[in-house]
């Protein structure tokens, strides 16, 4: 065997390949994975597999990939801001059902307790067990189809019930409004002219429960302040929030680097190289 042949035989693949070609291929591969959202796809599949723990994970992932993707959104917010109208508009634009919690709860109460209007009109929170029984089975029947869930959950217990049922939304959007708006809405429901102690208690109850409910979705909730916005602006903002691509864990992301150092250390030159 000649010297050249022996050298080729003992060389590693990295030594044989052109280093610049290897770098170019790596950059092209990373760009392809990023452009086609492969990292996000596998992350989503992994979360779904862990959530459902199927007996055959491979077939489960194949079936998941065949499913048409539909948005699953929880829209929360106080009374008096037209939340249901915005939810209905989102449902129309994304072509998914509008699941109005108040209607489902009202029907459930009418069937099981006989009088739904008095309790709901008073502004009192419906008992958690009854609200959960009215909403969760309906969402479970919908399976993997999308939805805009309007007005549920309203308490931490209801939010945890969704998690226990493995009902995980893609987006959770909270509409914020001043407490005066909430008070005005409760005053209207209670048919009183001015804000009294009863209205104040209802408002405080709502805000207290809202705080604990949002904590359940702290890592994913997006908030929109509606004060000063008209209906078309709110609809546009909601469309943007729901359509917004979630934060990606893909490695090919522009780096954000802060270069610090004393004067005379060549800090500016190193910043240019970065």
PDB file of C-alpha atoms in Angstrom:
ATOM      1  CA  UNK A   1       0.000   0.000   0.000  1.00  0.00           C
ATOM      2  CA  UNK A   2       1.431   3.369  -0.961  1.00  0.00           C
ATOM      3  CA  UNK A   3       1.900   6.173   1.537  1.00  0.00           C
ATOM      4  CA  UNK A   4      -1.062   8.135   0.131  1.00  0.00           C
ATOM      5  CA  UNK A   5      -3.345   5.122   0.408  1.00  0.00           C
ATOM      6  CA  UNK A   6      -2.274   4.488   4.009  1.00  0.00           C
ATOM      7  CA  UNK A   7      -2.893   8.154   4.863  1.00  0.00           C
ATOM      8  CA  UNK A   8      -6.411   7.980   3.393  1.00  0.00           C
ATOM      9  CA  UNK A   9      -7.137   4.762   5.246  1.00  0.00           C
ATOM     10  CA  UNK A  10      -6.100   6.183   8.626  1.00  0.00           C
ATOM     11  CA  UNK A  11      -7.751   9.594   8.169  1.00  0.00           C
ATOM     12  CA  UNK A  12     -11.046  10.323   9.926  1.00  0.00           C
ATOM     13  CA  UNK A  13     -14.100  11.388   7.871  1.00  0.00           C
ATOM     14  CA  UNK A  14     -13.789  14.966   9.216  1.00  0.00           C
ATOM     15  CA  UNK A  15     -10.213  15.137   7.966  1.00  0.00           C
ATOM     16  CA  UNK A  16     -11.223  13.917   4.500  1.00  0.00           C
ATOM     17  CA  UNK A  17     -14.178  16.320   4.137  1.00  0.00           C
ATOM     18  CA  UNK A  18     -13.594  19.954   3.395  1.00  0.00           C
ATOM     19  CA  UNK A  19     -14.207  21.895   6.650  1.00  0.00           C
ATOM     20  CA  UNK A  20     -15.879  24.732   4.756  1.00  0.00           C
ATOM     21  CA  UNK A  21     -18.261  22.236   3.123  1.00  0.00           C
ATOM     22  CA  UNK A  22     -19.117  20.829   6.556  1.00  0.00           C
ATOM     23  CA  UNK A  23     -19.876  24.333   7.871  1.00  0.00           C
ATOM     24  CA  UNK A  24     -21.985  25.170   4.839  1.00  0.00           C
ATOM     25  CA  UNK A  25     -23.966  21.950   5.198  1.00  0.00           C
ATOM     26  CA  UNK A  26     -24.536  22.642   8.912  1.00  0.00           C
ATOM     27  CA  UNK A  27     -25.789  26.148   8.166  1.00  0.00           C
ATOM     28  CA  UNK A  28     -28.087  24.882   5.417  1.00  0.00           C
ATOM     29  CA  UNK A  29     -29.452  22.143   7.679  1.00  0.00           C
ATOM     30  CA  UNK A  30     -30.095  24.585  10.520  1.00  0.00           C
ATOM     31  CA  UNK A  31     -31.810  27.012   8.142  1.00  0.00           C
ATOM     32  CA  UNK A  32     -34.007  24.221   6.771  1.00  0.00           C
ATOM     33  CA  UNK A  33     -35.024  23.074  10.250  1.00  0.00           C
ATOM     34  CA  UNK A  34     -35.828  26.653  11.251  1.00  0.00           C
ATOM     35  CA  UNK A  35     -37.701  27.549   8.064  1.00  0.00           C
ATOM     36  CA  UNK A  36     -39.937  24.484   8.309  1.00  0.00           C
ATOM     37  CA  UNK A  37     -40.393  24.799  12.101  1.00  0.00           C
ATOM     38  CA  UNK A  38     -39.110  21.272  12.701  1.00  0.00           C
ATOM     39  CA  UNK A  39     -37.924  22.019  16.231  1.00  0.00           C
ATOM     40  CA  UNK A  40     -41.331  23.416  17.167  1.00  0.00           C
ATOM     41  CA  UNK A  41     -43.085  20.477  15.532  1.00  0.00           C
ATOM     42  CA  UNK A  42     -41.134  17.911  17.548  1.00  0.00           C
ATOM     43  CA  UNK A  43     -41.561  19.914  20.740  1.00  0.00           C
ATOM     44  CA  UNK A  44     -45.322  20.003  20.183  1.00  0.00           C
ATOM     45  CA  UNK A  45     -45.442  16.281  19.439  1.00  0.00           C
ATOM     46  CA  UNK A  46     -43.393  15.490  22.538  1.00  0.00           C
ATOM     47  CA  UNK A  47     -45.731  17.526  24.752  1.00  0.00           C
ATOM     48  CA  UNK A  48     -48.764  15.788  23.274  1.00  0.00           C
ATOM     49  CA  UNK A  49     -47.237  12.332  23.770  1.00  0.00           C
ATOM     50  CA  UNK A  50     -46.348  13.103  27.392  1.00  0.00           C
ATOM     51  CA  UNK A  51     -49.821  14.501  28.007  1.00  0.00           C
ATOM     52  CA  UNK A  52     -51.736  11.514  26.582  1.00  0.00           C
ATOM     53  CA  UNK A  53     -49.141   8.743  27.157  1.00  0.00           C
ATOM     54  CA  UNK A  54     -50.423   6.475  24.346  1.00  0.00           C
ATOM     55  CA  UNK A  55     -49.601   2.769  24.195  1.00  0.00           C
ATOM     56  CA  UNK A  56     -48.169   3.206  20.698  1.00  0.00           C
ATOM     57  CA  UNK A  57     -46.347   6.590  20.650  1.00  0.00           C
ATOM     58  CA  UNK A  58     -45.193   6.224  17.039  1.00  0.00           C
ATOM     59  CA  UNK A  59     -48.677   5.602  15.648  1.00  0.00           C
ATOM     60  CA  UNK A  60     -50.036   8.321  17.926  1.00  0.00           C
ATOM     61  CA  UNK A  61     -47.604  10.866  16.437  1.00  0.00           C
ATOM     62  CA  UNK A  62     -48.469   9.755  12.906  1.00  0.00           C
ATOM     63  CA  UNK A  63     -52.163  10.259  13.654  1.00  0.00           C
ATOM     64  CA  UNK A  64     -51.429  13.658  15.216  1.00  0.00           C
ATOM     65  CA  UNK A  65     -49.593  14.804  12.098  1.00  0.00           C
ATOM     66  CA  UNK A  66     -52.612  13.882   9.976  1.00  0.00           C
ATOM     67  CA  UNK A  67     -54.924  16.066  12.054  1.00  0.00           C
ATOM     68  CA  UNK A  68     -55.935  19.488  10.776  1.00  0.00           C
ATOM     69  CA  UNK A  69     -54.572  22.112  13.165  1.00  0.00           C
ATOM     70  CA  UNK A  70     -57.306  24.208  14.816  1.00  0.00           C
ATOM     71  CA  UNK A  71     -56.734  26.886  17.413  1.00  0.00           C
ATOM     72  CA  UNK A  72     -57.818  26.282  20.998  1.00  0.00           C
ATOM     73  CA  UNK A  73     -58.191  29.560  22.827  1.00  0.00           C
ATOM     74  CA  UNK A  74     -59.436  30.548  26.275  1.00  0.00           C
ATOM     75  CA  UNK A  75     -60.706  34.130  26.356  1.00  0.00           C
ATOM     76  CA  UNK A  76     -61.098  35.563  29.839  1.00  0.00           C
ATOM     77  CA  UNK A  77     -62.162  38.994  31.005  1.00  0.00           C
ATOM     78  CA  UNK A  78     -64.592  40.952  33.161  1.00  0.00           C
ATOM     79  CA  UNK A  79     -68.252  41.629  32.436  1.00  0.00           C
ATOM     80  CA  UNK A  80     -69.256  44.778  30.636  1.00  0.00           C
ATOM     81  CA  UNK A  81     -66.620  44.784  27.873  1.00  0.00           C
ATOM     82  CA  UNK A  82     -68.373  42.705  25.197  1.00  0.00           C
ATOM     83  CA  UNK A  83     -66.119  39.686  25.698  1.00  0.00           C
ATOM     84  CA  UNK A  84     -68.582  37.266  24.118  1.00  0.00           C
ATOM     85  CA  UNK A  85     -68.830  39.390  20.981  1.00  0.00           C
ATOM     86  CA  UNK A  86     -65.054  39.326  20.592  1.00  0.00           C
ATOM     87  CA  UNK A  87     -65.018  35.575  21.199  1.00  0.00           C
ATOM     88  CA  UNK A  88     -67.728  35.076  18.594  1.00  0.00           C
ATOM     89  CA  UNK A  89     -65.751  37.164  16.087  1.00  0.00           C
ATOM     90  CA  UNK A  90     -62.582  35.120  16.728  1.00  0.00           C
ATOM     91  CA  UNK A  91     -64.506  31.879  16.296  1.00  0.00           C
ATOM     92  CA  UNK A  92     -65.860  33.075  12.951  1.00  0.00           C
ATOM     93  CA  UNK A  93     -62.466  34.173  11.666  1.00  0.00           C
ATOM     94  CA  UNK A  94     -60.679  30.973  12.722  1.00  0.00           C
ATOM     95  CA  UNK A  95     -63.629  28.764  11.722  1.00  0.00           C
ATOM     96  CA  UNK A  96     -63.962  27.031  15.088  1.00  0.00           C
ATOM     97  CA  UNK A  97     -66.921  26.753  17.502  1.00  0.00           C
ATOM     98  CA  UNK A  98     -67.634  29.512  20.002  1.00  0.00           C
ATOM     99  CA  UNK A  99     -68.090  27.806  23.373  1.00  0.00           C
ATOM    100  CA  UNK A 100     -69.942  30.291  25.582  1.00  0.00           C
ATOM    101  CA  UNK A 101     -69.594  29.163  29.175  1.00  0.00           C
ATOM    102  CA  UNK A 102     -72.521  31.201  30.502  1.00  0.00           C
ATOM    103  CA  UNK A 103     -74.974  29.526  28.097  1.00  0.00           C
ATOM    104  CA  UNK A 104     -73.766  26.029  28.964  1.00  0.00           C
ATOM    105  CA  UNK A 105     -73.868  26.736  32.695  1.00  0.00           C
ATOM    106  CA  UNK A 106     -77.333  28.268  32.437  1.00  0.00           C
ATOM    107  CA  UNK A 107     -78.634  25.173  30.624  1.00  0.00           C
ATOM    108  CA  UNK A 108     -76.979  22.884  33.174  1.00  0.00           C
ATOM    109  CA  UNK A 109     -78.460  24.774  36.126  1.00  0.00           C
ATOM    110  CA  UNK A 110     -81.916  24.805  34.550  1.00  0.00           C
ATOM    111  CA  UNK A 111     -81.733  21.042  34.127  1.00  0.00           C
ATOM    112  CA  UNK A 112     -80.296  20.194  37.548  1.00  0.00           C
ATOM    113  CA  UNK A 113     -81.464  22.922  39.915  1.00  0.00           C
ATOM    114  CA  UNK A 114     -84.561  24.290  38.199  1.00  0.00           C
ATOM    115  CA  UNK A 115     -83.740  28.016  38.421  1.00  0.00           C
ATOM    116  CA  UNK A 116     -80.655  29.341  36.679  1.00  0.00           C
ATOM    117  CA  UNK A 117     -81.529  32.968  35.972  1.00  0.00           C
ATOM    118  CA  UNK A 118     -81.701  34.227  39.566  1.00  0.00           C
ATOM    119  CA  UNK A 119     -78.295  32.913  40.617  1.00  0.00           C
ATOM    120  CA  UNK A 120     -76.494  34.028  37.460  1.00  0.00           C
ATOM    121  CA  UNK A 121     -78.137  37.453  37.338  1.00  0.00           C
ATOM    122  CA  UNK A 122     -77.118  38.189  40.925  1.00  0.00           C
ATOM    123  CA  UNK A 123     -73.477  38.096  39.915  1.00  0.00           C
ATOM    124  CA  UNK A 124     -72.656  35.308  42.349  1.00  0.00           C
ATOM    125  CA  UNK A 125     -70.179  32.738  41.134  1.00  0.00           C
ATOM    126  CA  UNK A 126     -71.773  29.429  40.287  1.00  0.00           C
ATOM    127  CA  UNK A 127     -70.405  26.624  42.423  1.00  0.00           C
ATOM    128  CA  UNK A 128     -67.201  25.205  40.974  1.00  0.00           C
ATOM    129  CA  UNK A 129     -68.493  21.642  40.796  1.00  0.00           C
ATOM    130  CA  UNK A 130     -71.554  22.706  38.798  1.00  0.00           C
ATOM    131  CA  UNK A 131     -69.600  24.974  36.445  1.00  0.00           C
ATOM    132  CA  UNK A 132     -67.044  22.227  35.827  1.00  0.00           C
ATOM    133  CA  UNK A 133     -69.771  19.652  35.197  1.00  0.00           C
ATOM    134  CA  UNK A 134     -71.368  21.989  32.664  1.00  0.00           C
ATOM    135  CA  UNK A 135     -68.210  22.848  30.697  1.00  0.00           C
ATOM    136  CA  UNK A 136     -65.587  20.089  30.890  1.00  0.00           C
ATOM    137  CA  UNK A 137     -67.695  17.245  29.405  1.00  0.00           C
ATOM    138  CA  UNK A 138     -68.620  19.484  26.473  1.00  0.00           C
ATOM    139  CA  UNK A 139     -64.964  20.203  25.731  1.00  0.00           C
ATOM    140  CA  UNK A 140     -64.094  16.512  26.076  1.00  0.00           C
ATOM    141  CA  UNK A 141     -66.749  15.664  23.486  1.00  0.00           C
ATOM    142  CA  UNK A 142     -65.117  18.086  21.059  1.00  0.00           C
ATOM    143  CA  UNK A 143     -61.929  16.042  21.148  1.00  0.00           C
ATOM    144  CA  UNK A 144     -59.146  17.570  19.088  1.00  0.00           C
ATOM    145  CA  UNK A 145     -61.270  20.137  17.273  1.00  0.00           C
ATOM    146  CA  UNK A 146     -60.540  23.783  17.927  1.00  0.00           C
ATOM    147  CA  UNK A 147     -62.652  26.222  19.914  1.00  0.00           C
ATOM    148  CA  UNK A 148     -62.839  29.679  21.441  1.00  0.00           C
ATOM    149  CA  UNK A 149     -63.797  29.131  25.091  1.00  0.00           C
ATOM    150  CA  UNK A 150     -65.477  32.251  26.423  1.00  0.00           C
ATOM    151  CA  UNK A 151     -65.756  33.026  30.141  1.00  0.00           C
ATOM    152  CA  UNK A 152     -64.304  29.862  31.636  1.00  0.00           C
ATOM    153  CA  UNK A 153     -62.428  29.201  33.859  1.00  0.00           C
ATOM    154  CA  UNK A 154     -63.366  31.838  36.422  1.00  0.00           C
ATOM    155  CA  UNK A 155     -61.650  30.282  39.436  1.00  0.00           C
ATOM    156  CA  UNK A 156     -58.421  28.432  40.126  1.00  0.00           C
ATOM    157  CA  UNK A 157     -60.366  25.220  40.805  1.00  0.00           C
ATOM    158  CA  UNK A 158     -61.979  25.434  37.366  1.00  0.00           C
ATOM    159  CA  UNK A 159     -58.616  26.040  35.671  1.00  0.00           C
ATOM    160  CA  UNK A 160     -57.107  23.035  37.466  1.00  0.00           C
ATOM    161  CA  UNK A 161     -60.107  20.928  36.443  1.00  0.00           C
ATOM    162  CA  UNK A 162     -59.267  21.664  32.792  1.00  0.00           C
ATOM    163  CA  UNK A 163     -55.686  20.562  33.379  1.00  0.00           C
ATOM    164  CA  UNK A 164     -56.777  17.354  35.116  1.00  0.00           C
ATOM    165  CA  UNK A 165     -59.008  16.608  32.127  1.00  0.00           C
ATOM    166  CA  UNK A 166     -55.943  17.134  29.859  1.00  0.00           C
ATOM    167  CA  UNK A 167     -57.625  20.056  28.130  1.00  0.00           C
ATOM    168  CA  UNK A 168     -54.735  22.334  27.257  1.00  0.00           C
ATOM    169  CA  UNK A 169     -55.367  25.474  25.163  1.00  0.00           C
ATOM    170  CA  UNK A 170     -52.954  26.860  22.608  1.00  0.00           C
ATOM    171  CA  UNK A 171     -53.517  30.405  23.816  1.00  0.00           C
ATOM    172  CA  UNK A 172     -54.945  32.026  26.937  1.00  0.00           C
ATOM    173  CA  UNK A 173     -55.923  35.661  26.441  1.00  0.00           C
ATOM    174  CA  UNK A 174     -57.022  37.941  29.261  1.00  0.00           C
ATOM    175  CA  UNK A 175     -58.893  41.153  28.520  1.00  0.00           C
ATOM    176  CA  UNK A 176     -58.165  43.785  31.159  1.00  0.00           C
ATOM    177  CA  UNK A 177     -60.485  46.655  32.064  1.00  0.00           C
ATOM    178  CA  UNK A 178     -60.591  49.139  34.965  1.00  0.00           C
ATOM    179  CA  UNK A 179     -62.420  48.047  38.120  1.00  0.00           C
ATOM    180  CA  UNK A 180     -64.929  50.849  37.507  1.00  0.00           C
ATOM    181  CA  UNK A 181     -66.030  49.047  34.335  1.00  0.00           C
ATOM    182  CA  UNK A 182     -66.567  45.835  36.305  1.00  0.00           C
ATOM    183  CA  UNK A 183     -68.500  47.705  38.990  1.00  0.00           C
ATOM    184  CA  UNK A 184     -70.717  49.343  36.388  1.00  0.00           C
ATOM    185  CA  UNK A 185     -71.485  45.963  34.804  1.00  0.00           C
ATOM    186  CA  UNK A 186     -72.398  44.395  38.148  1.00  0.00           C
ATOM    187  CA  UNK A 187     -74.531  47.407  39.059  1.00  0.00           C
ATOM    188  CA  UNK A 188     -76.460  46.929  35.828  1.00  0.00           C
ATOM    189  CA  UNK A 189     -76.947  43.208  36.492  1.00  0.00           C
ATOM    190  CA  UNK A 190     -78.111  43.886  40.033  1.00  0.00           C
ATOM    191  CA  UNK A 191     -80.382  46.694  38.814  1.00  0.00           C
ATOM    192  CA  UNK A 192     -78.983  49.319  41.174  1.00  0.00           C
ATOM    193  CA  UNK A 193     -78.321  52.936  40.256  1.00  0.00           C
ATOM    194  CA  UNK A 194     -75.102  53.452  42.188  1.00  0.00           C
ATOM    195  CA  UNK A 195     -72.183  51.317  43.258  1.00  0.00           C
ATOM    196  CA  UNK A 196     -73.043  49.960  46.712  1.00  0.00           C
ATOM    197  CA  UNK A 197     -71.440  47.453  49.072  1.00  0.00           C
ATOM    198  CA  UNK A 198     -72.973  44.518  47.213  1.00  0.00           C
ATOM    199  CA  UNK A 199     -71.508  45.668  43.886  1.00  0.00           C
ATOM    200  CA  UNK A 200     -68.134  46.297  45.497  1.00  0.00           C
ATOM    201  CA  UNK A 201     -68.093  42.792  46.988  1.00  0.00           C
ATOM    202  CA  UNK A 202     -68.959  41.254  43.609  1.00  0.00           C
ATOM    203  CA  UNK A 203     -66.153  43.200  41.952  1.00  0.00           C
ATOM    204  CA  UNK A 204     -63.615  42.236  44.595  1.00  0.00           C
ATOM    205  CA  UNK A 205     -64.705  38.607  44.347  1.00  0.00           C
ATOM    206  CA  UNK A 206     -64.234  38.615  40.581  1.00  0.00           C
ATOM    207  CA  UNK A 207     -60.798  40.264  40.712  1.00  0.00           C
ATOM    208  CA  UNK A 208     -59.607  38.004  43.538  1.00  0.00           C
ATOM    209  CA  UNK A 209     -60.569  34.829  41.707  1.00  0.00           C
ATOM    210  CA  UNK A 210     -59.201  36.175  38.417  1.00  0.00           C
ATOM    211  CA  UNK A 211     -55.783  36.697  39.998  1.00  0.00           C
ATOM    212  CA  UNK A 212     -55.589  33.075  41.185  1.00  0.00           C
ATOM    213  CA  UNK A 213     -56.962  31.744  37.886  1.00  0.00           C
ATOM    214  CA  UNK A 214     -54.359  33.573  35.815  1.00  0.00           C
ATOM    215  CA  UNK A 215     -51.620  32.104  38.023  1.00  0.00           C
ATOM    216  CA  UNK A 216     -52.450  28.652  36.638  1.00  0.00           C
ATOM    217  CA  UNK A 217     -51.627  29.921  33.132  1.00  0.00           C
ATOM    218  CA  UNK A 218     -48.834  32.263  34.218  1.00  0.00           C
ATOM    219  CA  UNK A 219     -46.368  30.875  31.673  1.00  0.00           C
ATOM    220  CA  UNK A 220     -48.672  31.282  28.667  1.00  0.00           C
ATOM    221  CA  UNK A 221     -51.304  33.951  29.334  1.00  0.00           C
ATOM    222  CA  UNK A 222     -51.321  37.040  27.117  1.00  0.00           C
ATOM    223  CA  UNK A 223     -53.030  40.206  28.300  1.00  0.00           C
ATOM    224  CA  UNK A 224     -54.757  42.983  26.394  1.00  0.00           C
ATOM    225  CA  UNK A 225     -55.824  46.260  27.984  1.00  0.00           C
ATOM    226  CA  UNK A 226     -59.076  47.271  26.306  1.00  0.00           C
ATOM    227  CA  UNK A 227     -59.420  50.692  27.936  1.00  0.00           C
ATOM    228  CA  UNK A 228     -59.402  53.376  25.227  1.00  0.00           C
ATOM    229  CA  UNK A 229     -59.716  50.900  22.340  1.00  0.00           C
ATOM    230  CA  UNK A 230     -62.773  50.606  20.131  1.00  0.00           C
ATOM    231  CA  UNK A 231     -64.251  47.279  19.035  1.00  0.00           C
ATOM    232  CA  UNK A 232     -62.398  47.017  15.679  1.00  0.00           C
ATOM    233  CA  UNK A 233     -59.079  47.737  17.395  1.00  0.00           C
ATOM    234  CA  UNK A 234     -59.736  45.088  20.044  1.00  0.00           C
ATOM    235  CA  UNK A 235     -60.684  42.557  17.354  1.00  0.00           C
ATOM    236  CA  UNK A 236     -57.473  43.315  15.447  1.00  0.00           C
ATOM    237  CA  UNK A 237     -55.350  42.980  18.580  1.00  0.00           C
ATOM    238  CA  UNK A 238     -56.998  39.667  19.479  1.00  0.00           C
ATOM    239  CA  UNK A 239     -56.412  38.330  15.976  1.00  0.00           C
ATOM    240  CA  UNK A 240     -52.763  39.304  16.283  1.00  0.00           C
ATOM    241  CA  UNK A 241     -52.351  37.648  19.697  1.00  0.00           C
ATOM    242  CA  UNK A 242     -54.025  34.416  18.638  1.00  0.00           C
ATOM    243  CA  UNK A 243     -52.114  34.271  15.350  1.00  0.00           C
ATOM    244  CA  UNK A 244     -48.795  35.122  16.952  1.00  0.00           C
ATOM    245  CA  UNK A 245     -46.277  32.329  16.656  1.00  0.00           C
ATOM    246  CA  UNK A 246     -45.278  31.035  20.101  1.00  0.00           C
ATOM    247  CA  UNK A 247     -41.726  31.481  21.320  1.00  0.00           C
ATOM    248  CA  UNK A 248     -39.486  28.878  19.754  1.00  0.00           C
ATOM    249  CA  UNK A 249     -36.702  26.856  21.335  1.00  0.00           C
ATOM    250  CA  UNK A 250     -34.982  26.440  17.985  1.00  0.00           C
ATOM    251  CA  UNK A 251     -31.230  27.139  18.165  1.00  0.00           C
ATOM    252  CA  UNK A 252     -31.140  29.281  15.022  1.00  0.00           C
ATOM    253  CA  UNK A 253     -32.165  32.567  16.591  1.00  0.00           C
ATOM    254  CA  UNK A 254     -30.440  35.944  16.336  1.00  0.00           C
ATOM    255  CA  UNK A 255     -28.242  36.285  19.407  1.00  0.00           C
ATOM    256  CA  UNK A 256     -28.723  39.208  21.793  1.00  0.00           C
ATOM    257  CA  UNK A 257     -25.365  39.841  23.444  1.00  0.00           C
ATOM    258  CA  UNK A 258     -24.280  42.598  25.807  1.00  0.00           C
ATOM    259  CA  UNK A 259     -20.506  43.127  25.687  1.00  0.00           C
ATOM    260  CA  UNK A 260     -19.067  44.694  28.843  1.00  0.00           C
ATOM    261  CA  UNK A 261     -15.527  45.593  29.746  1.00  0.00           C
ATOM    262  CA  UNK A 262     -13.200  48.387  30.846  1.00  0.00           C
ATOM    263  CA  UNK A 263     -11.829  51.091  28.595  1.00  0.00           C
ATOM    264  CA  UNK A 264      -8.874  49.966  26.544  1.00  0.00           C
ATOM    265  CA  UNK A 265      -9.827  46.292  26.587  1.00  0.00           C
ATOM    266  CA  UNK A 266     -10.811  46.216  22.899  1.00  0.00           C
ATOM    267  CA  UNK A 267     -14.496  45.945  23.798  1.00  0.00           C
ATOM    268  CA  UNK A 268     -15.686  47.712  20.636  1.00  0.00           C
ATOM    269  CA  UNK A 269     -13.592  45.525  18.323  1.00  0.00           C
ATOM    270  CA  UNK A 270     -14.893  42.349  19.948  1.00  0.00           C
ATOM    271  CA  UNK A 271     -18.449  43.666  19.631  1.00  0.00           C
ATOM    272  CA  UNK A 272     -17.929  44.067  15.884  1.00  0.00           C
ATOM    273  CA  UNK A 273     -16.766  40.451  15.570  1.00  0.00           C
ATOM    274  CA  UNK A 274     -19.827  39.212  17.485  1.00  0.00           C
TER     275      UNK A 274
END
